Amino acid sequence: MAEEIGVGIIGFGLAAKVFHAPFVSAVPGLKLLTFVERKGDEAAKAYPATKTVRSVEALLDDPAIEMVVVGTPNETHYALAKQCLEAGRHVVIDKPFASTSAQASGLIELAVAKGVVVAPFHNRRWDGDFLTVKKVLEEGSLGRLVTFESHFDRYRPIPRENTWKEAANAANGMLMDLGPHLVDQCVALFGVPKTVTASVRIDRDSSAIEDAFDIAFGYDGLMAFCRASYLACDASPRFLLHGTAGSFKKYGLDPQEPALVAGASVPRMGDERVWLAEPEEAWGTLTVAPVLVDSSTLVKTKVKTELGDYRHFYANVRDAIRHKVELAVPSEAGFAVVKLLELARVSSQEGRTVEV
């Protein structure tokens, strides 16, 4: 077995350009070899040391490709991942892991039968703001957490033309685009909830897709809310947590995506350059009552944002393939997220709280 893991990426849209190719290339032990690009030569221009092929079959004909990243439109994830798993390749699947929980379960069973890794690309477990929330909770500053609120808002009142993301399809829409990020972070922090109550809807005047959702997950003694909207002209806090002893509020999204879209390069792991510190003005605020019987006296403290780093996702997958560690985001998490999104739709359509 080669020391480096040969990697092929299917697609060269936003997912591959921003979230996959830069981080695969930055992780020692992974070697980006090939792109599947149906037409054009954008991948070859961006990564001249790689090869471009026009079909998945051509990619899988190359024995040097040990791992495949599926970075294509949502509705294609299942079929492409299945094809690669059947060919005995390890697979990373961009969110959503599959369009349905039945598909997700099938992929997991196939990976087990083939003895390979299938990993959902829930990269936002390595967002700096999410890592900061984890740290605040671990430190116990808030006391017993009672409400957790997570927003991923955008302002896009007019649907974009000529993009699959705005096409009417159950695999598209905000629930399947941003929902996997928010729901996975809840599952990572608190586990699978007991109940789901949701509103999944179309808010814009003209839209072929679900463009807003509010999901409430019920846990013992805790309510966790996941919210997203294309009509958030003035964004809500990214995270808002309330506990028996205090609150934590954080605005703004993790800086990795906008930095890459603007042309930033990801340093190779082991390089001394820091990737990627958030400016102090974007740090969150911790507000606590040092003496609970004196609730009018509050202390506010800025909390430095932890370093977000999507390279750790791929470093973990590399080590899992080499049987050194377990997957940090197991395939079962991909199934759980898709199942919870399905239940959110059921709750919304039927106007009721659904037990998990």
mmCIF file of C-alpha atoms in Angstrom:
data_model
loop_
_atom_site.group_PDB
_atom_site.id
_atom_site.type_symbol
_atom_site.label_atom_id
_atom_site.label_comp_id
_atom_site.label_asym_id
_atom_site.label_seq_id
_atom_site.Cartn_x
_atom_site.Cartn_y
_atom_site.Cartn_z
ATOM 1 C CA MET A 1 0.000 0.000 0.000
ATOM 2 C CA ALA A 2 1.386 3.386 -1.004
ATOM 3 C CA GLU A 3 2.518 5.699 1.782
ATOM 4 C CA GLU A 4 0.443 8.533 0.309
ATOM 5 C CA ILE A 5 -3.267 8.122 -0.329
ATOM 6 C CA GLY A 6 -4.143 9.004 -3.891
ATOM 7 C CA VAL A 7 -7.219 11.235 -4.023
ATOM 8 C CA GLY A 8 -9.662 11.973 -6.811
ATOM 9 C CA ILE A 9 -12.332 14.677 -6.635
ATOM 10 C CA ILE A 10 -15.575 14.452 -8.605
ATOM 11 C CA GLY A 11 -16.634 17.924 -9.677
ATOM 12 C CA PHE A 12 -14.976 21.315 -9.682
ATOM 13 C CA GLY A 13 -17.675 23.667 -8.486
ATOM 14 C CA LEU A 14 -17.680 25.700 -5.276
ATOM 15 C CA ALA A 15 -17.410 22.625 -3.055
ATOM 16 C CA ALA A 16 -14.267 21.331 -4.737
ATOM 17 C CA LYS A 17 -12.655 24.739 -5.241
ATOM 18 C CA VAL A 18 -13.207 26.063 -1.719
ATOM 19 C CA PHE A 19 -13.770 23.168 0.664
ATOM 20 C CA HIS A 20 -12.041 20.098 -0.733
ATOM 21 C CA ALA A 21 -9.097 20.619 -3.066
ATOM 22 C CA PRO A 22 -7.327 23.267 -0.922
ATOM 23 C CA PHE A 23 -7.522 21.145 2.232
ATOM 24 C CA VAL A 24 -6.724 17.796 0.625
ATOM 25 C CA SER A 25 -3.652 19.474 -0.888
ATOM 26 C CA ALA A 26 -2.594 20.850 2.495
ATOM 27 C CA VAL A 27 -2.622 17.535 4.392
ATOM 28 C CA PRO A 28 0.537 15.389 4.334
ATOM 29 C CA GLY A 29 -0.207 11.789 3.445
ATOM 30 C CA LEU A 30 -2.879 12.757 0.914
ATOM 31 C CA LYS A 31 -1.943 13.295 -2.726
ATOM 32 C CA LEU A 32 -4.440 15.032 -4.978
ATOM 33 C CA LEU A 33 -4.110 13.257 -8.314
ATOM 34 C CA THR A 34 -7.226 13.624 -10.432
ATOM 35 C CA PHE A 35 -10.383 15.652 -10.981
ATOM 36 C CA VAL A 36 -13.516 14.540 -12.775
ATOM 37 C CA GLU A 37 -14.610 17.606 -14.739
ATOM 38 C CA ARG A 38 -17.225 16.864 -17.389
ATOM 39 C CA LYS A 39 -16.122 19.776 -19.539
ATOM 40 C CA GLY A 40 -13.690 22.645 -19.375
ATOM 41 C CA ASP A 41 -10.237 22.791 -17.818
ATOM 42 C CA GLU A 42 -10.658 24.924 -14.689
ATOM 43 C CA ALA A 43 -9.273 22.195 -12.429
ATOM 44 C CA ALA A 44 -6.153 21.757 -14.559
ATOM 45 C CA LYS A 45 -5.496 25.490 -14.481
ATOM 46 C CA ALA A 46 -5.905 25.674 -10.710
ATOM 47 C CA TYR A 47 -3.972 22.451 -10.025
ATOM 48 C CA PRO A 48 -1.577 21.937 -12.953
ATOM 49 C CA ALA A 49 0.089 18.910 -11.344
ATOM 50 C CA THR A 50 -3.189 16.977 -11.427
ATOM 51 C CA LYS A 51 -4.952 15.084 -14.193
ATOM 52 C CA THR A 52 -8.472 15.757 -15.472
ATOM 53 C CA VAL A 53 -10.757 12.975 -16.672
ATOM 54 C CA ARG A 54 -14.266 13.268 -18.089
ATOM 55 C CA SER A 55 -16.011 10.396 -16.329
ATOM 56 C CA VAL A 56 -16.201 8.666 -12.972
ATOM 57 C CA GLU A 57 -15.455 5.397 -14.770
ATOM 58 C CA ALA A 58 -12.131 6.807 -15.980
ATOM 59 C CA LEU A 59 -11.314 7.904 -12.440
ATOM 60 C CA LEU A 60 -12.042 4.478 -11.001
ATOM 61 C CA ASP A 61 -9.978 2.775 -13.711
ATOM 62 C CA ASP A 62 -6.892 4.287 -12.073
ATOM 63 C CA PRO A 63 -5.611 2.010 -9.270
ATOM 64 C CA ALA A 64 -3.680 4.942 -7.777
ATOM 65 C CA ILE A 65 -6.968 6.511 -6.658
ATOM 66 C CA GLU A 66 -7.599 5.159 -3.174
ATOM 67 C CA MET A 67 -10.028 7.829 -1.944
ATOM 68 C CA VAL A 68 -12.730 9.735 -3.819
ATOM 69 C CA VAL A 69 -14.377 13.000 -2.787
ATOM 70 C CA VAL A 70 -17.923 13.529 -4.058
ATOM 71 C CA GLY A 71 -18.383 17.287 -4.503
ATOM 72 C CA THR A 72 -21.265 17.386 -6.978
ATOM 73 C CA PRO A 73 -24.915 18.586 -6.854
ATOM 74 C CA ASN A 74 -26.876 17.145 -3.930
ATOM 75 C CA GLU A 75 -29.141 14.791 -5.866
ATOM 76 C CA THR A 76 -26.101 12.965 -7.346
ATOM 77 C CA HIS A 77 -24.341 12.191 -4.063
ATOM 78 C CA TYR A 78 -25.886 8.786 -3.448
ATOM 79 C CA ALA A 79 -25.376 7.301 -6.895
ATOM 80 C CA LEU A 80 -21.793 8.533 -7.205
ATOM 81 C CA ALA A 81 -20.819 7.459 -3.688
ATOM 82 C CA LYS A 82 -22.376 4.043 -4.277
ATOM 83 C CA GLN A 83 -20.449 3.635 -7.528
ATOM 84 C CA CYS A 84 -17.158 4.496 -5.838
ATOM 85 C CA LEU A 85 -17.806 2.278 -2.817
ATOM 86 C CA GLU A 86 -18.671 -0.635 -5.082
ATOM 87 C CA ALA A 87 -15.290 -0.097 -6.735
ATOM 88 C CA GLY A 88 -13.618 -0.498 -3.332
ATOM 89 C CA ARG A 89 -12.687 3.153 -2.830
ATOM 90 C CA HIS A 90 -12.856 5.147 0.390
ATOM 91 C CA VAL A 91 -15.334 7.996 -0.057
ATOM 92 C CA VAL A 92 -15.884 11.466 1.410
ATOM 93 C CA ILE A 93 -19.340 12.851 0.606
ATOM 94 C CA ASP A 94 -20.083 16.559 0.697
ATOM 95 C CA LYS A 95 -23.242 17.429 2.593
ATOM 96 C CA PRO A 96 -25.879 16.179 2.475
ATOM 97 C CA PHE A 97 -24.536 12.664 3.027
ATOM 98 C CA ALA A 98 -27.505 11.396 0.971
ATOM 99 C CA SER A 99 -30.943 12.621 -0.089
ATOM 100 C CA THR A 100 -32.789 10.180 2.207
ATOM 101 C CA SER A 101 -32.000 8.222 5.349
ATOM 102 C CA ALA A 102 -32.628 4.974 3.424
ATOM 103 C CA GLN A 103 -29.898 5.968 0.976
ATOM 104 C CA ALA A 104 -27.580 6.908 3.859
ATOM 105 C CA SER A 105 -28.143 3.549 5.518
ATOM 106 C CA GLY A 106 -27.434 1.759 2.248
ATOM 107 C CA LEU A 107 -24.115 3.558 1.794
ATOM 108 C CA ILE A 108 -23.030 2.668 5.325
ATOM 109 C CA GLU A 109 -23.891 -0.999 4.815
ATOM 110 C CA LEU A 110 -22.035 -1.063 1.495
ATOM 111 C CA ALA A 111 -18.923 0.534 3.017
ATOM 112 C CA VAL A 112 -18.906 -2.063 5.792
ATOM 113 C CA ALA A 113 -19.268 -4.885 3.262
ATOM 114 C CA LYS A 114 -16.387 -3.517 1.192
ATOM 115 C CA GLY A 115 -14.183 -2.761 4.204
ATOM 116 C CA VAL A 116 -13.750 0.889 3.270
ATOM 117 C CA VAL A 117 -14.382 4.275 4.875
ATOM 118 C CA VAL A 118 -17.358 6.451 3.956
ATOM 119 C CA ALA A 119 -17.257 9.840 5.685
ATOM 120 C CA PRO A 120 -19.788 12.681 5.677
ATOM 121 C CA PHE A 121 -18.089 16.023 5.051
ATOM 122 C CA HIS A 122 -19.387 17.761 8.162
ATOM 123 C CA ASN A 123 -16.453 20.146 8.102
ATOM 124 C CA ARG A 124 -18.068 22.792 10.281
ATOM 125 C CA ARG A 125 -17.205 20.806 13.375
ATOM 126 C CA TRP A 126 -13.887 22.563 12.716
ATOM 127 C CA ASP A 127 -15.341 26.083 12.536
ATOM 128 C CA GLY A 128 -13.624 28.389 15.002
ATOM 129 C CA ASP A 129 -16.917 29.658 16.413
ATOM 130 C CA PHE A 130 -18.203 26.124 16.985
ATOM 131 C CA LEU A 131 -14.942 25.099 18.677
ATOM 132 C CA THR A 132 -15.305 28.183 20.898
ATOM 133 C CA VAL A 133 -18.849 27.173 21.855
ATOM 134 C CA LYS A 134 -17.560 23.696 22.754
ATOM 135 C CA LYS A 135 -14.873 25.236 24.948
ATOM 136 C CA VAL A 136 -17.328 27.568 26.711
ATOM 137 C CA LEU A 137 -19.614 24.625 27.454
ATOM 138 C CA GLU A 138 -16.747 22.450 28.686
ATOM 139 C CA GLU A 139 -15.584 25.192 31.028
ATOM 140 C CA GLY A 140 -19.040 25.361 32.611
ATOM 141 C CA SER A 141 -19.247 29.146 32.596
ATOM 142 C CA LEU A 142 -22.939 29.123 31.707
ATOM 143 C CA GLY A 143 -24.026 26.744 34.434
ATOM 144 C CA ARG A 144 -26.638 24.291 33.195
ATOM 145 C CA LEU A 145 -27.422 25.061 29.559
ATOM 146 C CA VAL A 146 -31.136 25.531 28.886
ATOM 147 C CA THR A 147 -31.322 26.971 25.365
ATOM 148 C CA PHE A 148 -28.954 26.715 22.408
ATOM 149 C CA GLU A 149 -29.603 28.689 19.237
ATOM 150 C CA SER A 150 -27.654 28.368 15.993
ATOM 151 C CA HIS A 151 -28.249 30.565 12.934
ATOM 152 C CA PHE A 152 -26.833 30.344 9.429
ATOM 153 C CA ASP A 153 -28.356 33.334 7.672
ATOM 154 C CA ARG A 154 -27.971 34.838 4.224
ATOM 155 C CA TYR A 155 -29.623 37.652 2.316
ATOM 156 C CA ARG A 156 -30.626 36.503 -1.129
ATOM 157 C CA PRO A 157 -34.149 37.875 -1.786
ATOM 158 C CA ILE A 158 -33.996 37.147 -5.533
ATOM 159 C CA PRO A 159 -33.331 33.512 -6.491
ATOM 160 C CA ARG A 160 -30.168 33.051 -8.519
ATOM 161 C CA GLU A 161 -30.613 31.930 -12.114
ATOM 162 C CA ASN A 162 -28.909 28.973 -13.789
ATOM 163 C CA THR A 163 -27.827 27.176 -10.640
ATOM 164 C CA TRP A 164 -28.852 23.699 -9.499
ATOM 165 C CA LYS A 165 -29.131 25.004 -5.927
ATOM 166 C CA GLU A 166 -32.295 26.918 -6.865
ATOM 167 C CA ALA A 167 -33.846 24.032 -8.822
ATOM 168 C CA ALA A 168 -36.958 22.347 -7.459
ATOM 169 C CA ASN A 169 -35.766 19.065 -5.981
ATOM 170 C CA ALA A 170 -36.208 17.494 -2.553
ATOM 171 C CA ALA A 171 -32.414 17.192 -2.318
ATOM 172 C CA ASN A 172 -31.978 20.948 -2.773
ATOM 173 C CA GLY A 173 -33.090 23.956 -0.761
ATOM 174 C CA MET A 174 -31.846 25.502 2.432
ATOM 175 C CA LEU A 175 -32.833 22.541 4.596
ATOM 176 C CA MET A 176 -30.458 20.246 2.690
ATOM 177 C CA ASP A 177 -27.833 22.916 2.036
ATOM 178 C CA LEU A 178 -27.250 24.628 5.385
ATOM 179 C CA GLY A 179 -29.373 22.313 7.527
ATOM 180 C CA PRO A 180 -26.747 19.529 7.639
ATOM 181 C CA HIS A 181 -24.199 21.931 9.142
ATOM 182 C CA LEU A 182 -26.466 23.173 11.927
ATOM 183 C CA VAL A 183 -28.017 19.813 12.744
ATOM 184 C CA ASP A 184 -24.669 18.030 12.805
ATOM 185 C CA GLN A 185 -23.274 20.574 15.229
ATOM 186 C CA CYS A 186 -26.242 19.923 17.548
ATOM 187 C CA VAL A 187 -25.701 16.176 17.309
ATOM 188 C CA ALA A 188 -21.980 16.625 17.961
ATOM 189 C CA LEU A 189 -22.670 18.662 21.108
ATOM 190 C CA PHE A 190 -25.743 17.003 22.563
ATOM 191 C CA GLY A 191 -26.384 13.728 20.757
ATOM 192 C CA VAL A 192 -29.609 12.721 19.043
ATOM 193 C CA PRO A 193 -32.620 14.700 20.358
ATOM 194 C CA LYS A 194 -35.853 13.223 21.681
ATOM 195 C CA THR A 195 -38.235 15.396 19.661
ATOM 196 C CA VAL A 196 -38.298 17.530 16.520
ATOM 197 C CA THR A 197 -40.617 20.493 15.937
ATOM 198 C CA ALA A 198 -40.036 22.382 12.713
ATOM 199 C CA SER A 199 -41.194 24.946 10.188
ATOM 200 C CA VAL A 200 -39.647 24.351 6.766
ATOM 201 C CA ARG A 201 -40.994 26.813 4.241
ATOM 202 C CA ILE A 202 -40.673 29.208 1.305
ATOM 203 C CA ASP A 203 -40.450 32.826 2.490
ATOM 204 C CA ARG A 204 -39.308 34.624 -0.654
ATOM 205 C CA ASP A 205 -41.865 35.989 -3.110
ATOM 206 C CA SER A 206 -40.564 33.703 -5.844
ATOM 207 C CA SER A 207 -38.696 30.523 -4.992
ATOM 208 C CA ALA A 208 -38.676 26.927 -6.203
ATOM 209 C CA ILE A 209 -36.887 25.708 -3.082
ATOM 210 C CA GLU A 210 -37.335 25.762 0.682
ATOM 211 C CA ASP A 211 -35.546 28.976 1.619
ATOM 212 C CA ALA A 212 -36.102 29.154 5.373
ATOM 213 C CA PHE A 213 -36.399 26.833 8.323
ATOM 214 C CA ASP A 214 -36.726 26.855 12.090
ATOM 215 C CA ILE A 215 -36.075 23.540 13.834
ATOM 216 C CA ALA A 216 -36.460 22.945 17.573
ATOM 217 C CA PHE A 217 -34.806 19.864 19.031
ATOM 218 C CA GLY A 218 -36.005 18.721 22.422
ATOM 219 C CA TYR A 219 -33.567 17.213 24.911
ATOM 220 C CA ASP A 220 -33.922 16.569 28.639
ATOM 221 C CA GLY A 221 -33.764 20.052 30.173
ATOM 222 C CA LEU A 222 -32.555 21.686 26.952
ATOM 223 C CA MET A 223 -34.049 23.145 23.787
ATOM 224 C CA ALA A 224 -31.757 23.505 20.766
ATOM 225 C CA PHE A 225 -32.846 25.678 17.832
ATOM 226 C CA CYS A 226 -31.455 25.590 14.302
ATOM 227 C CA ARG A 227 -32.528 28.463 12.076
ATOM 228 C CA ALA A 228 -31.699 29.677 8.569
ATOM 229 C CA SER A 229 -33.161 32.199 6.153
ATOM 230 C CA TYR A 230 -32.436 33.743 2.775
ATOM 231 C CA LEU A 231 -34.157 36.930 3.990
ATOM 232 C CA ALA A 232 -31.804 37.871 6.816
ATOM 233 C CA CYS A 233 -30.844 41.363 5.736
ATOM 234 C CA ASP A 234 -29.569 42.012 9.257
ATOM 235 C CA ALA A 235 -28.092 38.780 10.563
ATOM 236 C CA SER A 236 -28.910 37.249 13.933
ATOM 237 C CA PRO A 237 -26.167 35.955 16.219
ATOM 238 C CA ARG A 238 -24.430 32.900 14.788
ATOM 239 C CA PHE A 239 -24.676 31.326 18.247
ATOM 240 C CA LEU A 240 -26.748 32.315 21.277
ATOM 241 C CA LEU A 241 -26.572 30.201 24.428
ATOM 242 C CA HIS A 242 -28.398 30.732 27.730
ATOM 243 C CA GLY A 243 -27.659 28.848 30.929
ATOM 244 C CA THR A 244 -28.486 29.072 34.606
ATOM 245 C CA ALA A 245 -25.367 31.173 35.249
ATOM 246 C CA GLY A 246 -24.866 33.179 32.071
ATOM 247 C CA SER A 247 -25.075 33.599 28.307
ATOM 248 C CA PHE A 248 -22.756 33.443 25.311
ATOM 249 C CA LYS A 249 -23.361 35.347 22.093
ATOM 250 C CA LYS A 250 -21.314 35.220 18.898
ATOM 251 C CA TYR A 251 -21.882 37.062 15.614
ATOM 252 C CA GLY A 252 -20.364 36.317 12.229
ATOM 253 C CA LEU A 253 -19.427 33.160 10.347
ATOM 254 C CA ASP A 254 -16.147 31.287 10.466
ATOM 255 C CA PRO A 255 -13.627 33.148 8.243
ATOM 256 C CA GLN A 256 -12.268 30.155 6.295
ATOM 257 C CA GLU A 257 -14.822 30.111 3.465
ATOM 258 C CA PRO A 258 -14.730 33.858 2.669
ATOM 259 C CA ALA A 259 -10.931 33.832 2.851
ATOM 260 C CA LEU A 260 -10.721 31.040 0.297
ATOM 261 C CA VAL A 261 -13.317 32.614 -1.974
ATOM 262 C CA ALA A 262 -11.176 35.772 -1.872
ATOM 263 C CA GLY A 263 -8.135 33.797 -3.020
ATOM 264 C CA ALA A 264 -6.328 32.837 0.192
ATOM 265 C CA SER A 265 -4.092 29.763 0.070
ATOM 266 C CA VAL A 266 -4.171 27.107 2.780
ATOM 267 C CA PRO A 267 -0.736 26.449 4.324
ATOM 268 C CA ARG A 268 0.410 22.863 4.389
ATOM 269 C CA MET A 269 -0.031 21.179 7.766
ATOM 270 C CA GLY A 270 3.170 21.576 9.737
ATOM 271 C CA ASP A 271 3.820 25.022 8.241
ATOM 272 C CA GLU A 272 4.340 27.663 10.911
ATOM 273 C CA ARG A 273 1.796 30.006 9.332
ATOM 274 C CA VAL A 274 -1.422 30.273 11.335
ATOM 275 C CA TRP A 275 -4.657 29.220 9.610
ATOM 276 C CA LEU A 276 -6.939 31.136 10.281
ATOM 277 C CA ALA A 277 -7.241 33.582 13.170
ATOM 278 C CA GLU A 278 -10.432 35.612 13.556
ATOM 279 C CA PRO A 279 -10.045 39.355 14.301
ATOM 280 C CA GLU A 280 -10.764 40.440 17.857
ATOM 281 C CA GLU A 281 -13.769 42.534 16.855
ATOM 282 C CA ALA A 282 -15.515 39.314 15.793
ATOM 283 C CA TRP A 283 -14.998 37.482 19.095
ATOM 284 C CA GLY A 284 -18.032 36.400 21.074
ATOM 285 C CA THR A 285 -19.217 37.773 24.414
ATOM 286 C CA LEU A 286 -19.669 35.810 27.624
ATOM 287 C CA THR A 287 -22.064 37.426 30.112
ATOM 288 C CA VAL A 288 -22.287 35.936 33.590
ATOM 289 C CA ALA A 289 -23.743 36.750 36.988
ATOM 290 C CA PRO A 290 -20.877 36.053 39.436
ATOM 291 C CA VAL A 291 -23.344 36.070 42.328
ATOM 292 C CA LEU A 292 -26.636 34.477 41.288
ATOM 293 C CA VAL A 293 -28.643 36.136 44.063
ATOM 294 C CA ASP A 294 -27.524 39.498 42.639
ATOM 295 C CA SER A 295 -28.727 39.022 39.069
ATOM 296 C CA SER A 296 -28.466 42.753 38.350
ATOM 297 C CA THR A 297 -24.666 42.644 38.533
ATOM 298 C CA LEU A 298 -23.326 41.162 35.316
ATOM 299 C CA VAL A 299 -19.805 40.749 33.986
ATOM 300 C CA LYS A 300 -19.153 40.763 30.241
ATOM 301 C CA THR A 301 -15.988 39.222 28.778
ATOM 302 C CA LYS A 302 -14.804 38.896 25.192
ATOM 303 C CA VAL A 303 -13.969 35.284 24.374
ATOM 304 C CA LYS A 304 -11.149 34.712 21.902
ATOM 305 C CA THR A 305 -12.311 32.601 18.963
ATOM 306 C CA GLU A 306 -10.569 29.254 18.676
ATOM 307 C CA LEU A 307 -8.681 28.564 15.459
ATOM 308 C CA GLY A 308 -10.935 26.895 12.917
ATOM 309 C CA ASP A 309 -9.172 24.463 10.600
ATOM 310 C CA TYR A 310 -10.804 22.176 8.029
ATOM 311 C CA ARG A 311 -7.461 20.462 7.461
ATOM 312 C CA HIS A 312 -8.160 18.415 10.586
ATOM 313 C CA PHE A 313 -11.145 16.776 8.898
ATOM 314 C CA TYR A 314 -8.967 15.362 6.150
ATOM 315 C CA ALA A 315 -6.115 14.489 8.492
ATOM 316 C CA ASN A 316 -8.572 12.413 10.504
ATOM 317 C CA VAL A 317 -9.937 10.663 7.394
ATOM 318 C CA ARG A 318 -6.368 9.888 6.326
ATOM 319 C CA ASP A 319 -5.616 8.301 9.694
ATOM 320 C CA ALA A 320 -8.922 6.406 9.740
ATOM 321 C CA ILE A 321 -8.141 4.909 6.331
ATOM 322 C CA ARG A 322 -4.786 3.773 7.702
ATOM 323 C CA HIS A 323 -6.567 2.248 10.755
ATOM 324 C CA LYS A 324 -4.827 4.572 13.207
ATOM 325 C CA VAL A 325 -7.939 6.301 14.592
ATOM 326 C CA GLU A 326 -11.731 6.223 14.404
ATOM 327 C CA LEU A 327 -13.519 8.708 12.164
ATOM 328 C CA ALA A 328 -14.145 11.971 14.025
ATOM 329 C CA VAL A 329 -17.374 12.311 12.016
ATOM 330 C CA PRO A 330 -18.596 8.719 11.670
ATOM 331 C CA SER A 331 -20.865 7.654 8.850
ATOM 332 C CA GLU A 332 -23.607 7.154 11.444
ATOM 333 C CA ALA A 333 -23.576 10.925 11.998
ATOM 334 C CA GLY A 334 -24.346 11.367 8.308
ATOM 335 C CA PHE A 335 -27.330 9.044 8.672
ATOM 336 C CA ALA A 336 -28.529 10.772 11.865
ATOM 337 C CA VAL A 337 -28.450 14.216 10.252
ATOM 338 C CA VAL A 338 -30.374 13.133 7.148
ATOM 339 C CA LYS A 339 -32.938 11.328 9.327
ATOM 340 C CA LEU A 340 -33.444 14.404 11.500
ATOM 341 C CA LEU A 341 -33.885 16.591 8.414
ATOM 342 C CA GLU A 342 -36.521 14.155 7.165
ATOM 343 C CA LEU A 343 -38.315 14.371 10.498
ATOM 344 C CA ALA A 344 -38.149 18.172 10.327
ATOM 345 C CA ARG A 345 -40.022 18.027 7.018
ATOM 346 C CA VAL A 346 -42.599 15.649 8.502
ATOM 347 C CA SER A 347 -43.094 17.942 11.500
ATOM 348 C CA SER A 348 -43.514 20.974 9.257
ATOM 349 C CA GLN A 349 -45.879 19.301 6.797
ATOM 350 C CA GLU A 350 -48.052 17.755 9.509
ATOM 351 C CA GLY A 351 -47.876 20.641 11.968
ATOM 352 C CA ARG A 352 -46.841 18.542 14.943
ATOM 353 C CA THR A 353 -43.948 17.586 17.173
ATOM 354 C CA VAL A 354 -42.325 14.335 16.053
ATOM 355 C CA GLU A 355 -40.656 11.912 18.418
ATOM 356 C CA VAL A 356 -37.265 10.638 17.287
#
